[in-house]
PDB file of C-alpha atoms in Angstrom:
ATOM      1  CA  MET A   1       0.000   0.000   0.000  1.00  0.00           C
ATOM      2  CA  LYS A   2       1.469   3.334  -1.063  1.00  0.00           C
ATOM      3  CA  LYS A   3       1.681   6.191   1.409  1.00  0.00           C
ATOM      4  CA  ARG A   4       1.285   9.933   0.969  1.00  0.00           C
ATOM      5  CA  ARG A   5       2.388  12.800   3.145  1.00  0.00           C
ATOM      6  CA  LEU A   6      -0.420  14.417   5.134  1.00  0.00           C
ATOM      7  CA  GLY A   7      -0.077  18.121   4.379  1.00  0.00           C
ATOM      8  CA  LYS A   8       3.074  19.643   5.865  1.00  0.00           C
ATOM      9  CA  SER A   9       3.208  17.101   8.697  1.00  0.00           C
ATOM     10  CA  ASP A  10       5.653  14.241   9.011  1.00  0.00           C
ATOM     11  CA  LEU A  11       2.780  11.762   8.950  1.00  0.00           C
ATOM     12  CA  TYR A  12       2.801   9.453   5.934  1.00  0.00           C
ATOM     13  CA  VAL A  13      -0.606   7.857   5.627  1.00  0.00           C
ATOM     14  CA  SER A  14      -1.676   4.887   3.544  1.00  0.00           C
ATOM     15  CA  GLU A  15      -3.660   5.884   0.459  1.00  0.00           C
ATOM     16  CA  LEU A  16      -6.533   3.876   1.901  1.00  0.00           C
ATOM     17  CA  GLY A  17      -7.447   4.446   5.532  1.00  0.00           C
ATOM     18  CA  LEU A  18      -9.909   2.526   7.669  1.00  0.00           C
ATOM     19  CA  GLY A  19     -12.952   4.449   8.811  1.00  0.00           C
ATOM     20  CA  CYS A  20     -13.629   2.766  12.132  1.00  0.00           C
ATOM     21  CA  MET A  21     -17.214   3.947  12.634  1.00  0.00           C
ATOM     22  CA  SER A  22     -18.483   0.821  10.818  1.00  0.00           C
ATOM     23  CA  LEU A  23     -16.606  -1.590  13.071  1.00  0.00           C
ATOM     24  CA  SER A  24     -18.587  -4.008  15.153  1.00  0.00           C
ATOM     25  CA  THR A  25     -18.864  -3.364  18.887  1.00  0.00           C
ATOM     26  CA  ASN A  26     -17.856  -6.991  19.247  1.00  0.00           C
ATOM     27  CA  PRO A  27     -14.097  -6.729  19.941  1.00  0.00           C
ATOM     28  CA  LYS A  28     -13.342 -10.069  18.271  1.00  0.00           C
ATOM     29  CA  ASN A  29     -15.068  -9.075  15.017  1.00  0.00           C
ATOM     30  CA  ALA A  30     -13.508  -5.615  15.063  1.00  0.00           C
ATOM     31  CA  GLN A  31     -10.076  -7.114  15.708  1.00  0.00           C
ATOM     32  CA  ALA A  32     -10.426  -9.312  12.618  1.00  0.00           C
ATOM     33  CA  VAL A  33     -11.214  -6.311  10.407  1.00  0.00           C
ATOM     34  CA  ILE A  34      -8.361  -4.248  11.868  1.00  0.00           C
ATOM     35  CA  GLU A  35      -5.899  -7.122  11.430  1.00  0.00           C
ATOM     36  CA  ALA A  36      -7.015  -7.512   7.812  1.00  0.00           C
ATOM     37  CA  ALA A  37      -6.410  -3.792   7.291  1.00  0.00           C
ATOM     38  CA  LEU A  38      -2.919  -4.073   8.724  1.00  0.00           C
ATOM     39  CA  GLU A  39      -2.175  -7.066   6.467  1.00  0.00           C
ATOM     40  CA  GLU A  40      -3.149  -4.946   3.472  1.00  0.00           C
ATOM     41  CA  GLY A  41      -0.680  -2.227   4.496  1.00  0.00           C
ATOM     42  CA  ILE A  42      -3.188   0.241   5.950  1.00  0.00           C
ATOM     43  CA  ASN A  43      -1.584   2.356   8.655  1.00  0.00           C
ATOM     44  CA  TYR A  44      -4.232   5.074   9.084  1.00  0.00           C
ATOM     45  CA  PHE A  45      -7.198   4.501  11.402  1.00  0.00           C
ATOM     46  CA  ASP A  46      -9.908   7.121  11.863  1.00  0.00           C
ATOM     47  CA  THR A  47     -12.327   7.144  14.793  1.00  0.00           C
ATOM     48  CA  ALA A  48     -14.175   9.711  16.944  1.00  0.00           C
ATOM     49  CA  ASP A  49     -15.322  10.109  20.515  1.00  0.00           C
ATOM     50  CA  LEU A  50     -18.905  10.224  19.206  1.00  0.00           C
ATOM     51  CA  TYR A  51     -18.887   6.696  17.781  1.00  0.00           C
ATOM     52  CA  ASP A  52     -20.643   4.153  20.014  1.00  0.00           C
ATOM     53  CA  PHE A  53     -20.388   6.522  22.998  1.00  0.00           C
ATOM     54  CA  GLY A  54     -16.608   6.201  22.962  1.00  0.00           C
ATOM     55  CA  GLU A  55     -16.569   2.406  22.784  1.00  0.00           C
ATOM     56  CA  ASN A  56     -15.201   2.614  19.234  1.00  0.00           C
ATOM     57  CA  GLU A  57     -12.090   4.398  20.499  1.00  0.00           C
ATOM     58  CA  GLN A  58     -11.611   1.717  23.150  1.00  0.00           C
ATOM     59  CA  ILE A  59     -11.852  -1.113  20.638  1.00  0.00           C
ATOM     60  CA  VAL A  60      -9.529   0.605  18.151  1.00  0.00           C
ATOM     61  CA  GLY A  61      -6.987   1.495  20.813  1.00  0.00           C
ATOM     62  CA  GLN A  62      -6.910  -2.017  22.246  1.00  0.00           C
ATOM     63  CA  ALA A  63      -6.516  -3.640  18.832  1.00  0.00           C
ATOM     64  CA  LEU A  64      -3.674  -1.326  17.804  1.00  0.00           C
ATOM     65  CA  LYS A  65      -1.824  -1.139  21.131  1.00  0.00           C
ATOM     66  CA  PRO A  66       0.845  -3.761  20.272  1.00  0.00           C
ATOM     67  CA  ILE A  67       1.921  -1.772  17.202  1.00  0.00           C
ATOM     68  CA  ARG A  68       1.156   1.754  18.380  1.00  0.00           C
ATOM     69  CA  ASP A  69       4.405   3.239  17.096  1.00  0.00           C
ATOM     70  CA  LYS A  70       3.862   1.844  13.590  1.00  0.00           C
ATOM     71  CA  ILE A  71       0.392   3.230  12.905  1.00  0.00           C
ATOM     72  CA  ILE A  72      -1.421   6.577  12.794  1.00  0.00           C
ATOM     73  CA  ILE A  73      -4.517   7.138  14.913  1.00  0.00           C
ATOM     74  CA  ALA A  74      -6.879   9.979  14.087  1.00  0.00           C
ATOM     75  CA  THR A  75      -9.841  10.849  16.274  1.00  0.00           C
ATOM     76  CA  LYS A  76     -12.255  13.744  16.611  1.00  0.00           C
ATOM     77  CA  ALA A  77     -13.942  15.987  19.165  1.00  0.00           C
ATOM     78  CA  GLY A  78     -16.581  18.695  19.353  1.00  0.00           C
ATOM     79  CA  ASN A  79     -19.756  16.706  19.967  1.00  0.00           C
ATOM     80  CA  ARG A  80     -21.025  16.091  23.468  1.00  0.00           C
ATOM     81  CA  TRP A  81     -23.481  13.295  24.312  1.00  0.00           C
ATOM     82  CA  ASN A  82     -26.343  14.257  26.628  1.00  0.00           C
ATOM     83  CA  GLU A  83     -26.931  12.425  29.904  1.00  0.00           C
ATOM     84  CA  LYS A  84     -29.551  10.081  28.435  1.00  0.00           C
ATOM     85  CA  LYS A  85     -27.217   9.205  25.530  1.00  0.00           C
ATOM     86  CA  ASP A  86     -30.077   9.681  23.081  1.00  0.00           C
ATOM     87  CA  GLY A  87     -28.644  12.792  21.421  1.00  0.00           C
ATOM     88  CA  TRP A  88     -25.679  15.124  21.369  1.00  0.00           C
ATOM     89  CA  SER A  89     -24.896  18.818  21.183  1.00  0.00           C
ATOM     90  CA  TRP A  90     -22.163  20.769  19.428  1.00  0.00           C
ATOM     91  CA  ASP A  91     -19.470  22.168  21.723  1.00  0.00           C
ATOM     92  CA  PRO A  92     -16.294  23.531  20.098  1.00  0.00           C
ATOM     93  CA  SER A  93     -15.251  25.406  23.257  1.00  0.00           C
ATOM     94  CA  LYS A  94     -11.685  25.314  24.481  1.00  0.00           C
ATOM     95  CA  LYS A  95     -12.822  23.850  27.794  1.00  0.00           C
ATOM     96  CA  HIS A  96     -14.622  20.941  26.154  1.00  0.00           C
ATOM     97  CA  ILE A  97     -11.847  20.115  23.673  1.00  0.00           C
ATOM     98  CA  LYS A  98      -9.198  20.046  26.395  1.00  0.00           C
ATOM     99  CA  GLU A  99     -11.350  17.747  28.493  1.00  0.00           C
ATOM    100  CA  ALA A 100     -12.356  15.569  25.551  1.00  0.00           C
ATOM    101  CA  VAL A 101      -8.780  14.871  24.456  1.00  0.00           C
ATOM    102  CA  LYS A 102      -7.908  13.382  27.851  1.00  0.00           C
ATOM    103  CA  GLN A 103     -10.958  11.135  27.731  1.00  0.00           C
ATOM    104  CA  SER A 104     -10.048   9.990  24.218  1.00  0.00           C
ATOM    105  CA  LEU A 105      -6.475   9.250  25.278  1.00  0.00           C
ATOM    106  CA  THR A 106      -7.753   7.108  28.131  1.00  0.00           C
ATOM    107  CA  ARG A 107     -10.146   5.176  25.906  1.00  0.00           C
ATOM    108  CA  LEU A 108      -7.519   4.716  23.191  1.00  0.00           C
ATOM    109  CA  GLY A 109      -4.960   3.595  25.767  1.00  0.00           C
ATOM    110  CA  THR A 110      -2.260   5.828  24.312  1.00  0.00           C
ATOM    111  CA  ASP A 111      -0.159   8.805  25.417  1.00  0.00           C
ATOM    112  CA  TYR A 112      -0.708  10.817  22.266  1.00  0.00           C
ATOM    113  CA  ILE A 113      -3.029  11.219  19.279  1.00  0.00           C
ATOM    114  CA  ASP A 114      -1.375  11.552  15.883  1.00  0.00           C
ATOM    115  CA  LEU A 115      -4.152  13.638  14.329  1.00  0.00           C
ATOM    116  CA  TYR A 116      -6.856  15.334  16.414  1.00  0.00           C
ATOM    117  CA  GLN A 117      -9.739  16.742  14.392  1.00  0.00           C
ATOM    118  CA  LEU A 118     -12.579  19.129  15.054  1.00  0.00           C
ATOM    119  CA  HIS A 119     -15.668  17.055  14.238  1.00  0.00           C
ATOM    120  CA  GLY A 120     -17.591  19.709  12.313  1.00  0.00           C
ATOM    121  CA  GLY A 121     -17.678  23.491  12.624  1.00  0.00           C
ATOM    122  CA  THR A 122     -19.793  26.533  11.840  1.00  0.00           C
ATOM    123  CA  MET A 123     -19.129  30.221  11.331  1.00  0.00           C
ATOM    124  CA  GLU A 124     -20.921  30.879  14.634  1.00  0.00           C
ATOM    125  CA  ASP A 125     -18.256  28.939  16.572  1.00  0.00           C
ATOM    126  CA  PRO A 126     -15.641  30.721  18.716  1.00  0.00           C
ATOM    127  CA  ILE A 127     -13.078  29.780  16.074  1.00  0.00           C
ATOM    128  CA  ASP A 128     -10.117  31.613  17.615  1.00  0.00           C
ATOM    129  CA  GLU A 129     -10.768  29.902  20.933  1.00  0.00           C
ATOM    130  CA  THR A 130     -11.086  26.513  19.253  1.00  0.00           C
ATOM    131  CA  ILE A 131      -7.783  26.997  17.443  1.00  0.00           C
ATOM    132  CA  GLU A 132      -6.137  28.061  20.698  1.00  0.00           C
ATOM    133  CA  ALA A 133      -7.220  24.796  22.319  1.00  0.00           C
ATOM    134  CA  PHE A 134      -5.675  22.688  19.566  1.00  0.00           C
ATOM    135  CA  GLU A 135      -2.497  24.784  19.520  1.00  0.00           C
ATOM    136  CA  GLU A 136      -2.029  24.304  23.276  1.00  0.00           C
ATOM    137  CA  LEU A 137      -2.475  20.544  23.018  1.00  0.00           C
ATOM    138  CA  LYS A 138       0.594  20.189  20.771  1.00  0.00           C
ATOM    139  CA  PRO A 139       3.298  21.435  23.169  1.00  0.00           C
ATOM    140  CA  GLU A 140       1.475  19.690  26.008  1.00  0.00           C
ATOM    141  CA  GLY A 141       2.237  16.447  24.174  1.00  0.00           C
ATOM    142  CA  PHE A 142      -1.343  15.219  23.873  1.00  0.00           C
ATOM    143  CA  ILE A 143      -1.502  15.522  20.077  1.00  0.00           C
ATOM    144  CA  ARG A 144       1.023  15.638  17.241  1.00  0.00           C
ATOM    145  CA  TYR A 145      -1.101  17.519  14.692  1.00  0.00           C
ATOM    146  CA  TYR A 146      -4.624  18.772  14.260  1.00  0.00           C
ATOM    147  CA  GLY A 147      -7.150  19.220  11.480  1.00  0.00           C
ATOM    148  CA  ILE A 148     -10.847  19.672  10.894  1.00  0.00           C
ATOM    149  CA  SER A 149     -13.615  17.529   9.472  1.00  0.00           C
ATOM    150  CA  SER A 150     -15.869  19.834   7.477  1.00  0.00           C
ATOM    151  CA  ILE A 151     -17.778  20.189   4.226  1.00  0.00           C
ATOM    152  CA  ARG A 152     -18.413  23.930   4.666  1.00  0.00           C
ATOM    153  CA  PRO A 153     -16.224  26.049   2.355  1.00  0.00           C
ATOM    154  CA  ASN A 154     -16.501  29.168   4.527  1.00  0.00           C
ATOM    155  CA  VAL A 155     -15.402  27.274   7.652  1.00  0.00           C
ATOM    156  CA  ILE A 156     -12.537  25.659   5.771  1.00  0.00           C
ATOM    157  CA  ARG A 157     -11.366  29.072   4.538  1.00  0.00           C
ATOM    158  CA  GLU A 158     -11.318  30.420   8.112  1.00  0.00           C
ATOM    159  CA  TYR A 159      -9.148  27.579   9.374  1.00  0.00           C
ATOM    160  CA  VAL A 160      -6.815  27.835   6.393  1.00  0.00           C
ATOM    161  CA  LYS A 161      -6.396  31.529   7.121  1.00  0.00           C
ATOM    162  CA  LYS A 162      -6.116  31.406  10.910  1.00  0.00           C
ATOM    163  CA  SER A 163      -4.761  28.019  11.989  1.00  0.00           C
ATOM    164  CA  ASN A 164      -1.999  25.477  11.477  1.00  0.00           C
ATOM    165  CA  ILE A 165      -4.241  22.622  10.403  1.00  0.00           C
ATOM    166  CA  VAL A 166      -2.431  19.910   8.464  1.00  0.00           C
ATOM    167  CA  SER A 167      -5.583  18.266   7.127  1.00  0.00           C
ATOM    168  CA  VAL A 168      -9.240  18.604   6.248  1.00  0.00           C
ATOM    169  CA  MET A 169     -11.537  15.602   6.135  1.00  0.00           C
ATOM    170  CA  MET A 170     -14.446  16.001   3.743  1.00  0.00           C
ATOM    171  CA  GLN A 171     -17.005  14.021   1.806  1.00  0.00           C
ATOM    172  CA  TYR A 172     -15.919  13.478  -1.794  1.00  0.00           C
ATOM    173  CA  SER A 173     -16.801  11.030  -4.520  1.00  0.00           C
ATOM    174  CA  LEU A 174     -17.420  10.976  -8.238  1.00  0.00           C
ATOM    175  CA  LEU A 175     -21.098  11.548  -7.377  1.00  0.00           C
ATOM    176  CA  ASP A 176     -20.247  14.320  -4.910  1.00  0.00           C
ATOM    177  CA  ARG A 177     -17.817  16.592  -6.705  1.00  0.00           C
ATOM    178  CA  ARG A 178     -18.531  19.696  -4.622  1.00  0.00           C
ATOM    179  CA  PRO A 179     -14.968  19.985  -3.253  1.00  0.00           C
ATOM    180  CA  GLU A 180     -13.467  20.303  -6.736  1.00  0.00           C
ATOM    181  CA  GLU A 181     -14.709  23.821  -7.304  1.00  0.00           C
ATOM    182  CA  GLU A 182     -13.404  25.528  -4.214  1.00  0.00           C
ATOM    183  CA  ALA A 183     -12.020  23.406  -1.386  1.00  0.00           C
ATOM    184  CA  LEU A 184      -9.519  21.142  -3.115  1.00  0.00           C
ATOM    185  CA  PRO A 185      -7.701  23.916  -5.030  1.00  0.00           C
ATOM    186  CA  LEU A 186      -7.481  26.048  -1.862  1.00  0.00           C
ATOM    187  CA  LEU A 187      -6.094  23.204   0.233  1.00  0.00           C
ATOM    188  CA  LEU A 188      -3.637  22.100  -2.438  1.00  0.00           C
ATOM    189  CA  GLU A 189      -2.357  25.662  -2.750  1.00  0.00           C
ATOM    190  CA  ASN A 190      -1.802  25.815   1.022  1.00  0.00           C
ATOM    191  CA  SER A 191      -0.236  22.333   1.299  1.00  0.00           C
ATOM    192  CA  ILE A 192      -3.011  21.061   3.564  1.00  0.00           C
ATOM    193  CA  GLY A 193      -3.734  17.364   3.145  1.00  0.00           C
ATOM    194  CA  VAL A 194      -7.241  16.224   2.271  1.00  0.00           C
ATOM    195  CA  VAL A 195      -8.679  13.070   3.767  1.00  0.00           C
ATOM    196  CA  THR A 196     -11.825  12.013   1.964  1.00  0.00           C
ATOM    197  CA  ARG A 197     -14.773  10.079   3.323  1.00  0.00           C
ATOM    198  CA  GLY A 198     -17.822   8.635   1.594  1.00  0.00           C
ATOM    199  CA  PRO A 199     -15.948   7.599  -1.574  1.00  0.00           C
ATOM    200  CA  LEU A 200     -18.571   4.945  -2.339  1.00  0.00           C
ATOM    201  CA  ALA A 201     -21.465   7.403  -1.921  1.00  0.00           C
ATOM    202  CA  LYS A 202     -23.426   5.292   0.572  1.00  0.00           C
ATOM    203  CA  GLY A 203     -22.820   2.177  -1.494  1.00  0.00           C
ATOM    204  CA  LEU A 204     -24.059   3.627  -4.770  1.00  0.00           C
ATOM    205  CA  LEU A 205     -20.585   3.205  -6.247  1.00  0.00           C
ATOM    206  CA  SER A 206     -20.087  -0.309  -4.981  1.00  0.00           C
ATOM    207  CA  ASN A 207     -20.745  -3.338  -7.147  1.00  0.00           C
ATOM    208  CA  LYS A 208     -24.268  -3.482  -5.676  1.00  0.00           C
ATOM    209  CA  MET A 209     -24.994   0.016  -6.924  1.00  0.00           C
ATOM    210  CA  ILE A 210     -28.525  -0.472  -8.281  1.00  0.00           C
ATOM    211  CA  ASP A 211     -29.647  -2.201  -5.085  1.00  0.00           C
ATOM    212  CA  LYS A 212     -28.488   0.843  -3.112  1.00  0.00           C
ATOM    213  CA  THR A 213     -30.327   3.411  -5.208  1.00  0.00           C
ATOM    214  CA  SER A 214     -32.792   5.338  -3.059  1.00  0.00           C
ATOM    215  CA  GLN A 215     -36.108   6.718  -4.216  1.00  0.00           C
ATOM    216  CA  GLN A 216     -34.971   9.996  -2.663  1.00  0.00           C
ATOM    217  CA  GLY A 217     -31.971  10.186  -4.949  1.00  0.00           C
ATOM    218  CA  TYR A 218     -28.562  11.427  -3.835  1.00  0.00           C
ATOM    219  CA  LEU A 219     -27.529  15.080  -3.481  1.00  0.00           C
ATOM    220  CA  ASP A 220     -28.421  16.782  -6.806  1.00  0.00           C
ATOM    221  CA  TYR A 221     -29.281  13.455  -8.450  1.00  0.00           C
ATOM    222  CA  SER A 222     -32.849  12.238  -8.750  1.00  0.00           C
ATOM    223  CA  PHE A 223     -33.721   8.556  -8.534  1.00  0.00           C
ATOM    224  CA  GLU A 224     -34.229   8.522 -12.311  1.00  0.00           C
ATOM    225  CA  GLU A 225     -30.853  10.145 -12.962  1.00  0.00           C
ATOM    226  CA  LEU A 226     -29.045   7.624 -10.787  1.00  0.00           C
ATOM    227  CA  ASN A 227     -30.688   4.767 -12.611  1.00  0.00           C
ATOM    228  CA  HIS A 228     -29.332   6.237 -15.836  1.00  0.00           C
ATOM    229  CA  ILE A 229     -25.873   7.365 -14.662  1.00  0.00           C
ATOM    230  CA  LEU A 230     -24.791   4.340 -12.636  1.00  0.00           C
ATOM    231  CA  PRO A 231     -25.306   1.767 -15.410  1.00  0.00           C
ATOM    232  CA  LEU A 232     -23.702   4.220 -17.859  1.00  0.00           C
ATOM    233  CA  LEU A 233     -20.557   4.437 -15.718  1.00  0.00           C
ATOM    234  CA  ARG A 234     -20.382   0.666 -15.636  1.00  0.00           C
ATOM    235  CA  GLU A 235     -20.985   0.412 -19.387  1.00  0.00           C
ATOM    236  CA  LYS A 236     -18.331   2.978 -20.301  1.00  0.00           C
ATOM    237  CA  LEU A 237     -15.664   2.160 -17.728  1.00  0.00           C
ATOM    238  CA  ALA A 238     -16.195  -0.958 -15.686  1.00  0.00           C
ATOM    239  CA  ASP A 239     -15.333  -3.611 -18.269  1.00  0.00           C
ATOM    240  CA  SER A 240     -11.861  -4.017 -16.821  1.00  0.00           C
ATOM    241  CA  ARG A 241     -12.461  -2.320 -13.466  1.00  0.00           C
ATOM    242  CA  THR A 242     -14.836  -2.773 -10.562  1.00  0.00           C
ATOM    243  CA  MET A 243     -17.054   0.113  -9.537  1.00  0.00           C
ATOM    244  CA  THR A 244     -15.102   0.251  -6.265  1.00  0.00           C
ATOM    245  CA  GLU A 245     -11.903   0.761  -8.262  1.00  0.00           C
ATOM    246  CA  LEU A 246     -13.431   3.622 -10.202  1.00  0.00           C
ATOM    247  CA  ALA A 247     -14.675   5.224  -6.999  1.00  0.00           C
ATOM    248  CA  LEU A 248     -11.457   5.043  -4.992  1.00  0.00           C
ATOM    249  CA  GLN A 249      -9.152   5.829  -7.908  1.00  0.00           C
ATOM    250  CA  TYR A 250     -11.242   8.895  -8.769  1.00  0.00           C
ATOM    251  CA  ASN A 251     -10.490  10.277  -5.310  1.00  0.00           C
ATOM    252  CA  LEU A 252      -6.827   9.347  -5.431  1.00  0.00           C
ATOM    253  CA  ALA A 253      -6.418  11.031  -8.824  1.00  0.00           C
ATOM    254  CA  HIS A 254      -6.648  14.500  -7.293  1.00  0.00           C
ATOM    255  CA  PRO A 255      -3.254  15.817  -6.111  1.00  0.00           C
ATOM    256  CA  ALA A 256      -4.768  17.385  -2.968  1.00  0.00           C
ATOM    257  CA  ILE A 257      -5.832  14.004  -1.591  1.00  0.00           C
ATOM    258  CA  SER A 258      -3.637  12.315   1.007  1.00  0.00           C
ATOM    259  CA  SER A 259      -5.852   9.386   1.940  1.00  0.00           C
ATOM    260  CA  VAL A 260      -9.271   7.955   1.199  1.00  0.00           C
ATOM    261  CA  ILE A 261     -11.178   6.716   4.227  1.00  0.00           C
ATOM    262  CA  ALA A 262     -13.527   3.795   3.670  1.00  0.00           C
ATOM    263  CA  GLY A 263     -15.445   1.957   6.340  1.00  0.00           C
ATOM    264  CA  ALA A 264     -15.649  -1.822   6.621  1.00  0.00           C
ATOM    265  CA  SER A 265     -17.533  -4.183   8.884  1.00  0.00           C
ATOM    266  CA  LYS A 266     -16.243  -7.368   7.248  1.00  0.00           C
ATOM    267  CA  VAL A 267     -12.811  -8.671   6.279  1.00  0.00           C
ATOM    268  CA  GLU A 268     -13.985  -9.142   2.676  1.00  0.00           C
ATOM    269  CA  GLN A 269     -14.766  -5.424   2.414  1.00  0.00           C
ATOM    270  CA  ILE A 270     -11.261  -4.512   3.528  1.00  0.00           C
ATOM    271  CA  LYS A 271      -9.739  -6.788   0.915  1.00  0.00           C
ATOM    272  CA  GLU A 272     -11.956  -5.443  -1.853  1.00  0.00           C
ATOM    273  CA  ASN A 273     -11.209  -1.832  -0.934  1.00  0.00           C
ATOM    274  CA  ALA A 274      -7.475  -2.540  -0.701  1.00  0.00           C
ATOM    275  CA  ARG A 275      -7.445  -4.130  -4.164  1.00  0.00           C
ATOM    276  CA  ALA A 276      -9.280  -1.103  -5.539  1.00  0.00           C
ATOM    277  CA  ALA A 277      -6.908   1.371  -3.877  1.00  0.00           C
ATOM    278  CA  GLN A 278      -3.870  -0.444  -5.267  1.00  0.00           C
ATOM    279  CA  ALA A 279      -5.208  -0.710  -8.818  1.00  0.00           C
ATOM    280  CA  ASN A 280      -3.745   1.279 -11.689  1.00  0.00           C
ATOM    281  CA  PRO A 281      -4.524   5.006 -11.539  1.00  0.00           C
ATOM    282  CA  LEU A 282      -7.262   6.327 -13.788  1.00  0.00           C
ATOM    283  CA  SER A 283      -6.130   7.556 -17.170  1.00  0.00           C
ATOM    284  CA  GLU A 284      -6.896  11.060 -18.383  1.00  0.00           C
ATOM    285  CA  GLU A 285      -9.466   9.527 -20.714  1.00  0.00           C
ATOM    286  CA  GLU A 286     -11.191   7.699 -17.856  1.00  0.00           C
ATOM    287  CA  LEU A 287     -11.270  10.855 -15.755  1.00  0.00           C
ATOM    288  CA  SER A 288     -12.727  12.793 -18.659  1.00  0.00           C
ATOM    289  CA  ILE A 289     -15.470  10.205 -19.186  1.00  0.00           C
ATOM    290  CA  ILE A 290     -16.416  10.225 -15.502  1.00  0.00           C
ATOM    291  CA  GLN A 291     -16.590  14.005 -15.399  1.00  0.00           C
ATOM    292  CA  SER A 292     -18.682  14.125 -18.560  1.00  0.00           C
ATOM    293  CA  ILE A 293     -21.233  11.732 -17.050  1.00  0.00           C
ATOM    294  CA  THR A 294     -21.406  13.141 -13.517  1.00  0.00           C
ATOM    295  CA  LYS A 295     -22.364  16.568 -12.153  1.00  0.00           C
ATOM    296  CA  MET A 296     -20.445  19.364 -10.506  1.00  0.00           C
ATOM    297  CA  ASN A 297     -22.711  19.449  -7.436  1.00  0.00           C
ATOM    298  CA  GLN A 298     -23.627  22.647  -5.623  1.00  0.00           C
ATOM    299  CA  TYR A 299     -22.532  23.585  -2.082  1.00  0.00           C
ATOM    300  CA  GLU A 300     -25.132  26.296  -1.489  1.00  0.00           C
ATOM    301  CA  GLN A 301     -27.036  24.476   1.246  1.00  0.00           C
ATOM    302  CA  HIS A 302     -23.841  24.055   3.269  1.00  0.00           C
ATOM    303  CA  ARG A 303     -22.529  27.598   3.217  1.00  0.00           C
TER     304      ARG A 303
END
């Protein structure tokens, strides 16, 4: 598995990372998936304190403890569960972040977090205060680097301008090309690594694509459009490639991308994703065909 540098950091992350949110809460099952990821050369594991009320961090930390110095753990903060654990609220305050990091470290069973990410963000946040919290955590030794997870262009611009983020995690796929217009060029220009999530567009770009098509459509695509576009992509491009290959290689084709995060709940999914990530890069012709079939989606509702 090839690795790419994450922004200006000294972290070199596998081109395919494991999104741990999909892991089973059964430690034995989760361990099997994580071990399969390691066998495929994946060194980048992404979790969050929000997942399974923190249990996800515990499972990930326990599974990776024997090889802690050989892998990269990314987690996130900013969401606070309520007392009943039936909902959460957004809290990007300095006080919460500095408390949350210690709780994550305990659950992960580690002394440091390689990449600590703000799990969202709005323009109404106390952004300077939030940045201050992350900046203080570095010399305190709790984190090595920090980034944000956001799909909001205005929020991304603020952090690019004001902070030392090394990465931005965002949703991106050949069906969700919103980042191409604004975010990816900005981040590439500023040497900030992009970590993408949702490359398979909720399964629409997997080999079971038609079965996953929702009557509600997807982003700017209607149900009817998806039932036209998805078979067309397969017809034009998937003779010698799987749909998963097309999906992951489309992400990896952009020079701003450091790693593509894909979830997996089964060992077979890890193996399929790893094969797709290690396939030959898309040609210029293939990229052109994809972009002629798909839309440049709009970000308006997220500004």
